[in-house]
């Protein structure tokens, strides 16, 4: 029942996306839209992940579309190793936002570009790779199965083998969540992945 009621509950479910240094970010629904929040688990602090209004203004200017800080057109962000910046995708284009100086530029890094070609979510081969907290590995879906690759060598390894159409791994067609990447959770030490297999046959 949770996924049916989630849209009616503000600041309900929290799905932690772990980063190096025992930090994580999450996106939460609010009465006006959504917020991205950054948590330092060691210090016990919680802050906004970035200036939503400044990013919205920059993105509006760059795309000639109107966005607000509470209604940003993406749900997933990928932090840089130093946490200074992050990338996101919208309308098929990737952007990089610098949290320190609030600058936004078009981004063409290979990681997310390759993800669009190598695998994804939903119905087979679509989506964005999900980085491990230490950023050495990236998980993705290909041919309805879960794969990981080494972000330095691009070597790929298949983790599951029995996924088929409408009965695959880490897909968002369950209805309880939506993501531009595979639906999964990395462990904080980047050694394990938690996900599920959804039967839609």
PDB file of C-alpha atoms in Angstrom:
ATOM      1  CA  UNK A   1       0.000   0.000   0.000  1.00  0.00           C
ATOM      2  CA  UNK A   2       2.946   2.323   0.590  1.00  0.00           C
ATOM      3  CA  UNK A   3       3.573   3.113  -3.054  1.00  0.00           C
ATOM      4  CA  UNK A   4      -0.109   3.990  -3.529  1.00  0.00           C
ATOM      5  CA  UNK A   5      -0.078   6.504  -0.682  1.00  0.00           C
ATOM      6  CA  UNK A   6       3.426   7.917  -1.049  1.00  0.00           C
ATOM      7  CA  UNK A   7       2.343  10.819  -3.264  1.00  0.00           C
ATOM      8  CA  UNK A   8      -0.066  11.940  -0.533  1.00  0.00           C
ATOM      9  CA  UNK A   9       2.543  11.933   2.251  1.00  0.00           C
ATOM     10  CA  UNK A  10       5.072  14.747   2.516  1.00  0.00           C
ATOM     11  CA  UNK A  11       8.597  13.893   3.679  1.00  0.00           C
ATOM     12  CA  UNK A  12       7.740  10.220   3.885  1.00  0.00           C
ATOM     13  CA  UNK A  13      10.098   7.573   2.479  1.00  0.00           C
ATOM     14  CA  UNK A  14      13.833   8.264   2.528  1.00  0.00           C
ATOM     15  CA  UNK A  15      16.093   6.264   0.205  1.00  0.00           C
ATOM     16  CA  UNK A  16      19.724   6.893   1.127  1.00  0.00           C
ATOM     17  CA  UNK A  17      22.248   7.284  -1.691  1.00  0.00           C
ATOM     18  CA  UNK A  18      25.598   6.796   0.025  1.00  0.00           C
ATOM     19  CA  UNK A  19      28.686   8.885  -0.665  1.00  0.00           C
ATOM     20  CA  UNK A  20      32.300   8.591   0.547  1.00  0.00           C
ATOM     21  CA  UNK A  21      32.919   9.722   4.115  1.00  0.00           C
ATOM     22  CA  UNK A  22      29.690   8.281   5.557  1.00  0.00           C
ATOM     23  CA  UNK A  23      27.526  10.883   3.857  1.00  0.00           C
ATOM     24  CA  UNK A  24      24.402  10.322   1.829  1.00  0.00           C
ATOM     25  CA  UNK A  25      21.803  12.306  -0.077  1.00  0.00           C
ATOM     26  CA  UNK A  26      18.117  11.713  -0.610  1.00  0.00           C
ATOM     27  CA  UNK A  27      15.198  13.330  -2.389  1.00  0.00           C
ATOM     28  CA  UNK A  28      12.049  13.942  -0.388  1.00  0.00           C
ATOM     29  CA  UNK A  29       8.575  15.114  -1.370  1.00  0.00           C
ATOM     30  CA  UNK A  30       7.334  18.409   0.068  1.00  0.00           C
ATOM     31  CA  UNK A  31       4.018  20.293  -0.144  1.00  0.00           C
ATOM     32  CA  UNK A  32       5.439  22.404  -2.994  1.00  0.00           C
ATOM     33  CA  UNK A  33       7.390  19.712  -4.841  1.00  0.00           C
ATOM     34  CA  UNK A  34      10.609  18.077  -3.642  1.00  0.00           C
ATOM     35  CA  UNK A  35      13.930  18.782  -1.926  1.00  0.00           C
ATOM     36  CA  UNK A  36      17.369  17.198  -2.189  1.00  0.00           C
ATOM     37  CA  UNK A  37      18.966  16.746   1.238  1.00  0.00           C
ATOM     38  CA  UNK A  38      22.572  15.967   2.210  1.00  0.00           C
ATOM     39  CA  UNK A  39      23.282  14.112   5.460  1.00  0.00           C
ATOM     40  CA  UNK A  40      26.583  13.635   7.285  1.00  0.00           C
ATOM     41  CA  UNK A  41      26.009  10.464   9.292  1.00  0.00           C
ATOM     42  CA  UNK A  42      29.145  10.968  11.402  1.00  0.00           C
ATOM     43  CA  UNK A  43      28.448  14.563  12.404  1.00  0.00           C
ATOM     44  CA  UNK A  44      24.708  13.998  12.566  1.00  0.00           C
ATOM     45  CA  UNK A  45      23.978  17.014  10.350  1.00  0.00           C
ATOM     46  CA  UNK A  46      21.394  17.506   7.633  1.00  0.00           C
ATOM     47  CA  UNK A  47      21.453  20.345   5.092  1.00  0.00           C
ATOM     48  CA  UNK A  48      20.037  21.132   1.675  1.00  0.00           C
ATOM     49  CA  UNK A  49      22.197  19.398  -0.913  1.00  0.00           C
ATOM     50  CA  UNK A  50      22.516  22.560  -3.020  1.00  0.00           C
ATOM     51  CA  UNK A  51      20.826  25.890  -3.636  1.00  0.00           C
ATOM     52  CA  UNK A  52      17.674  24.738  -5.416  1.00  0.00           C
ATOM     53  CA  UNK A  53      16.591  28.214  -6.505  1.00  0.00           C
ATOM     54  CA  UNK A  54      19.972  29.099  -8.023  1.00  0.00           C
ATOM     55  CA  UNK A  55      20.126  25.834  -9.932  1.00  0.00           C
ATOM     56  CA  UNK A  56      16.568  26.333 -11.193  1.00  0.00           C
ATOM     57  CA  UNK A  57      17.426  29.840 -12.384  1.00  0.00           C
ATOM     58  CA  UNK A  58      20.572  28.647 -14.166  1.00  0.00           C
ATOM     59  CA  UNK A  59      18.790  25.717 -15.795  1.00  0.00           C
ATOM     60  CA  UNK A  60      15.894  27.938 -16.875  1.00  0.00           C
ATOM     61  CA  UNK A  61      18.333  30.348 -18.497  1.00  0.00           C
ATOM     62  CA  UNK A  62      20.282  27.580 -20.234  1.00  0.00           C
ATOM     63  CA  UNK A  63      17.237  25.754 -21.616  1.00  0.00           C
ATOM     64  CA  UNK A  64      14.750  28.597 -22.129  1.00  0.00           C
ATOM     65  CA  UNK A  65      12.302  26.690 -19.963  1.00  0.00           C
ATOM     66  CA  UNK A  66      10.811  27.791 -16.659  1.00  0.00           C
ATOM     67  CA  UNK A  67      11.862  25.805 -13.591  1.00  0.00           C
ATOM     68  CA  UNK A  68      11.499  26.469  -9.876  1.00  0.00           C
ATOM     69  CA  UNK A  69      13.632  25.276  -6.994  1.00  0.00           C
ATOM     70  CA  UNK A  70      10.870  23.033  -5.691  1.00  0.00           C
ATOM     71  CA  UNK A  71      10.009  21.528  -9.088  1.00  0.00           C
ATOM     72  CA  UNK A  72      13.323  20.545 -10.655  1.00  0.00           C
ATOM     73  CA  UNK A  73      13.058  18.192 -13.663  1.00  0.00           C
ATOM     74  CA  UNK A  74      15.249  15.371 -12.326  1.00  0.00           C
ATOM     75  CA  UNK A  75      15.268  12.871  -9.481  1.00  0.00           C
ATOM     76  CA  UNK A  76      18.812  11.512  -9.531  1.00  0.00           C
ATOM     77  CA  UNK A  77      22.138  13.293  -8.993  1.00  0.00           C
ATOM     78  CA  UNK A  78      25.667  11.876  -9.185  1.00  0.00           C
ATOM     79  CA  UNK A  79      28.237  13.548  -6.949  1.00  0.00           C
ATOM     80  CA  UNK A  80      31.857  14.040  -7.950  1.00  0.00           C
ATOM     81  CA  UNK A  81      34.488  12.290  -5.838  1.00  0.00           C
ATOM     82  CA  UNK A  82      35.245  15.476  -3.889  1.00  0.00           C
ATOM     83  CA  UNK A  83      31.569  16.341  -3.419  1.00  0.00           C
ATOM     84  CA  UNK A  84      32.069  19.767  -4.949  1.00  0.00           C
ATOM     85  CA  UNK A  85      29.809  19.166  -7.931  1.00  0.00           C
ATOM     86  CA  UNK A  86      27.243  16.732  -9.272  1.00  0.00           C
ATOM     87  CA  UNK A  87      25.730  15.751 -12.608  1.00  0.00           C
ATOM     88  CA  UNK A  88      22.127  15.157 -13.585  1.00  0.00           C
ATOM     89  CA  UNK A  89      20.117  14.519 -16.741  1.00  0.00           C
ATOM     90  CA  UNK A  90      16.985  16.128 -18.110  1.00  0.00           C
ATOM     91  CA  UNK A  91      15.441  16.066 -21.573  1.00  0.00           C
ATOM     92  CA  UNK A  92      18.183  13.739 -22.763  1.00  0.00           C
ATOM     93  CA  UNK A  93      21.007  16.108 -21.856  1.00  0.00           C
ATOM     94  CA  UNK A  94      23.525  15.887 -19.045  1.00  0.00           C
ATOM     95  CA  UNK A  95      24.482  18.865 -16.876  1.00  0.00           C
ATOM     96  CA  UNK A  96      27.137  19.534 -14.247  1.00  0.00           C
ATOM     97  CA  UNK A  97      26.434  21.841 -11.314  1.00  0.00           C
ATOM     98  CA  UNK A  98      29.191  23.236  -9.095  1.00  0.00           C
ATOM     99  CA  UNK A  99      27.868  23.532  -5.545  1.00  0.00           C
ATOM    100  CA  UNK A 100      30.607  25.954  -4.486  1.00  0.00           C
ATOM    101  CA  UNK A 101      30.114  28.690  -7.059  1.00  0.00           C
ATOM    102  CA  UNK A 102      26.595  27.763  -8.234  1.00  0.00           C
ATOM    103  CA  UNK A 103      27.695  27.366 -11.857  1.00  0.00           C
ATOM    104  CA  UNK A 104      25.928  25.131 -14.366  1.00  0.00           C
ATOM    105  CA  UNK A 105      27.505  23.766 -17.552  1.00  0.00           C
ATOM    106  CA  UNK A 106      26.607  21.117 -20.113  1.00  0.00           C
ATOM    107  CA  UNK A 107      28.494  17.916 -19.310  1.00  0.00           C
ATOM    108  CA  UNK A 108      29.716  15.140 -21.596  1.00  0.00           C
ATOM    109  CA  UNK A 109      31.498  12.755 -19.246  1.00  0.00           C
ATOM    110  CA  UNK A 110      31.597   9.203 -20.524  1.00  0.00           C
ATOM    111  CA  UNK A 111      30.055   7.517 -17.500  1.00  0.00           C
ATOM    112  CA  UNK A 112      26.496   8.668 -18.041  1.00  0.00           C
ATOM    113  CA  UNK A 113      26.766   8.754 -21.833  1.00  0.00           C
ATOM    114  CA  UNK A 114      27.847   5.136 -21.873  1.00  0.00           C
ATOM    115  CA  UNK A 115      25.051   4.283 -19.469  1.00  0.00           C
ATOM    116  CA  UNK A 116      22.487   5.327 -22.028  1.00  0.00           C
ATOM    117  CA  UNK A 117      23.944   2.819 -24.470  1.00  0.00           C
ATOM    118  CA  UNK A 118      24.816  -0.017 -22.120  1.00  0.00           C
ATOM    119  CA  UNK A 119      21.706  -0.573 -20.066  1.00  0.00           C
ATOM    120  CA  UNK A 120      18.997   0.815 -17.856  1.00  0.00           C
ATOM    121  CA  UNK A 121      15.660   0.264 -16.256  1.00  0.00           C
ATOM    122  CA  UNK A 122      12.021  -0.271 -17.068  1.00  0.00           C
ATOM    123  CA  UNK A 123      11.660  -2.521 -20.103  1.00  0.00           C
ATOM    124  CA  UNK A 124      15.118  -3.735 -20.832  1.00  0.00           C
ATOM    125  CA  UNK A 125      17.810  -1.321 -21.985  1.00  0.00           C
ATOM    126  CA  UNK A 126      17.307   2.219 -20.773  1.00  0.00           C
ATOM    127  CA  UNK A 127      18.697   4.316 -17.952  1.00  0.00           C
ATOM    128  CA  UNK A 128      21.674   5.577 -16.046  1.00  0.00           C
ATOM    129  CA  UNK A 129      24.386   3.723 -14.187  1.00  0.00           C
ATOM    130  CA  UNK A 130      24.299   3.910 -10.393  1.00  0.00           C
ATOM    131  CA  UNK A 131      27.698   4.660  -8.885  1.00  0.00           C
ATOM    132  CA  UNK A 132      28.982   2.902  -5.780  1.00  0.00           C
ATOM    133  CA  UNK A 133      29.787   5.158  -2.800  1.00  0.00           C
ATOM    134  CA  UNK A 134      33.530   4.857  -3.462  1.00  0.00           C
ATOM    135  CA  UNK A 135      32.883   5.545  -7.174  1.00  0.00           C
ATOM    136  CA  UNK A 136      34.971   2.564  -8.311  1.00  0.00           C
ATOM    137  CA  UNK A 137      31.993   0.632  -9.683  1.00  0.00           C
ATOM    138  CA  UNK A 138      28.747   1.384 -11.484  1.00  0.00           C
ATOM    139  CA  UNK A 139      25.656  -0.836 -11.592  1.00  0.00           C
ATOM    140  CA  UNK A 140      23.275  -0.947 -14.525  1.00  0.00           C
ATOM    141  CA  UNK A 141      20.701  -3.116 -16.285  1.00  0.00           C
ATOM    142  CA  UNK A 142      21.353  -4.857 -19.587  1.00  0.00           C
ATOM    143  CA  UNK A 143      19.012  -7.407 -21.152  1.00  0.00           C
ATOM    144  CA  UNK A 144      16.855  -7.359 -17.986  1.00  0.00           C
ATOM    145  CA  UNK A 145      19.776  -8.428 -15.761  1.00  0.00           C
ATOM    146  CA  UNK A 146      21.972  -6.588 -13.286  1.00  0.00           C
ATOM    147  CA  UNK A 147      25.552  -5.789 -14.257  1.00  0.00           C
ATOM    148  CA  UNK A 148      28.433  -3.856 -12.707  1.00  0.00           C
ATOM    149  CA  UNK A 149      31.469  -2.320 -14.326  1.00  0.00           C
ATOM    150  CA  UNK A 150      34.791  -0.971 -13.158  1.00  0.00           C
ATOM    151  CA  UNK A 151      34.688   2.800 -13.678  1.00  0.00           C
ATOM    152  CA  UNK A 152      38.410   2.939 -14.472  1.00  0.00           C
ATOM    153  CA  UNK A 153      38.805  -0.025 -16.828  1.00  0.00           C
ATOM    154  CA  UNK A 154      35.176  -0.263 -18.048  1.00  0.00           C
ATOM    155  CA  UNK A 155      35.368  -4.030 -17.478  1.00  0.00           C
ATOM    156  CA  UNK A 156      31.811  -5.376 -17.113  1.00  0.00           C
ATOM    157  CA  UNK A 157      30.574  -8.252 -14.961  1.00  0.00           C
ATOM    158  CA  UNK A 158      27.114  -9.816 -15.097  1.00  0.00           C
ATOM    159  CA  UNK A 159      25.597 -10.433 -11.645  1.00  0.00           C
ATOM    160  CA  UNK A 160      22.246 -12.033 -12.518  1.00  0.00           C
ATOM    161  CA  UNK A 161      21.368 -14.365 -15.384  1.00  0.00           C
ATOM    162  CA  UNK A 162      17.670 -15.233 -15.192  1.00  0.00           C
ATOM    163  CA  UNK A 163      16.102 -11.850 -15.957  1.00  0.00           C
ATOM    164  CA  UNK A 164      13.642 -11.808 -18.874  1.00  0.00           C
ATOM    165  CA  UNK A 165      11.220  -9.304 -20.365  1.00  0.00           C
ATOM    166  CA  UNK A 166       8.636  -8.180 -17.775  1.00  0.00           C
ATOM    167  CA  UNK A 167      10.484 -10.206 -15.104  1.00  0.00           C
ATOM    168  CA  UNK A 168      13.763  -8.367 -14.709  1.00  0.00           C
ATOM    169  CA  UNK A 169      15.994  -6.924 -12.029  1.00  0.00           C
ATOM    170  CA  UNK A 170      16.086  -3.410 -10.510  1.00  0.00           C
ATOM    171  CA  UNK A 171      13.328  -2.039 -12.719  1.00  0.00           C
ATOM    172  CA  UNK A 172      11.025   0.848 -11.784  1.00  0.00           C
ATOM    173  CA  UNK A 173       7.904  -0.703 -13.305  1.00  0.00           C
ATOM    174  CA  UNK A 174       6.694  -1.808  -9.868  1.00  0.00           C
ATOM    175  CA  UNK A 175       5.024   1.566  -9.518  1.00  0.00           C
ATOM    176  CA  UNK A 176       6.391   2.400  -6.064  1.00  0.00           C
ATOM    177  CA  UNK A 177       9.247   4.573  -7.219  1.00  0.00           C
ATOM    178  CA  UNK A 178      10.695   6.246 -10.282  1.00  0.00           C
ATOM    179  CA  UNK A 179      14.331   6.744 -11.129  1.00  0.00           C
ATOM    180  CA  UNK A 180      16.558   7.565 -14.060  1.00  0.00           C
ATOM    181  CA  UNK A 181      18.826   4.763 -12.886  1.00  0.00           C
ATOM    182  CA  UNK A 182      18.413   1.156 -11.838  1.00  0.00           C
ATOM    183  CA  UNK A 183      16.451   0.729  -8.598  1.00  0.00           C
ATOM    184  CA  UNK A 184      19.039  -0.560  -6.142  1.00  0.00           C
ATOM    185  CA  UNK A 185      21.029   0.333  -3.049  1.00  0.00           C
ATOM    186  CA  UNK A 186      24.774   0.039  -2.642  1.00  0.00           C
ATOM    187  CA  UNK A 187      26.118  -0.832   0.792  1.00  0.00           C
ATOM    188  CA  UNK A 188      28.205   1.955   2.379  1.00  0.00           C
ATOM    189  CA  UNK A 189      31.410  -0.053   1.786  1.00  0.00           C
ATOM    190  CA  UNK A 190      30.561  -0.496  -1.934  1.00  0.00           C
ATOM    191  CA  UNK A 191      30.795  -4.301  -1.662  1.00  0.00           C
ATOM    192  CA  UNK A 192      27.127  -5.297  -1.879  1.00  0.00           C
ATOM    193  CA  UNK A 193      23.965  -4.345  -3.763  1.00  0.00           C
ATOM    194  CA  UNK A 194      20.369  -4.703  -2.611  1.00  0.00           C
ATOM    195  CA  UNK A 195      17.675  -4.823  -5.295  1.00  0.00           C
ATOM    196  CA  UNK A 196      14.662  -6.900  -6.360  1.00  0.00           C
ATOM    197  CA  UNK A 197      13.172  -8.832  -9.254  1.00  0.00           C
ATOM    198  CA  UNK A 198       9.750  -7.622 -10.381  1.00  0.00           C
ATOM    199  CA  UNK A 199       7.225  -9.939 -12.064  1.00  0.00           C
ATOM    200  CA  UNK A 200       5.047  -7.989 -14.512  1.00  0.00           C
ATOM    201  CA  UNK A 201       4.033 -10.932 -16.703  1.00  0.00           C
TER     202      UNK A 201
END
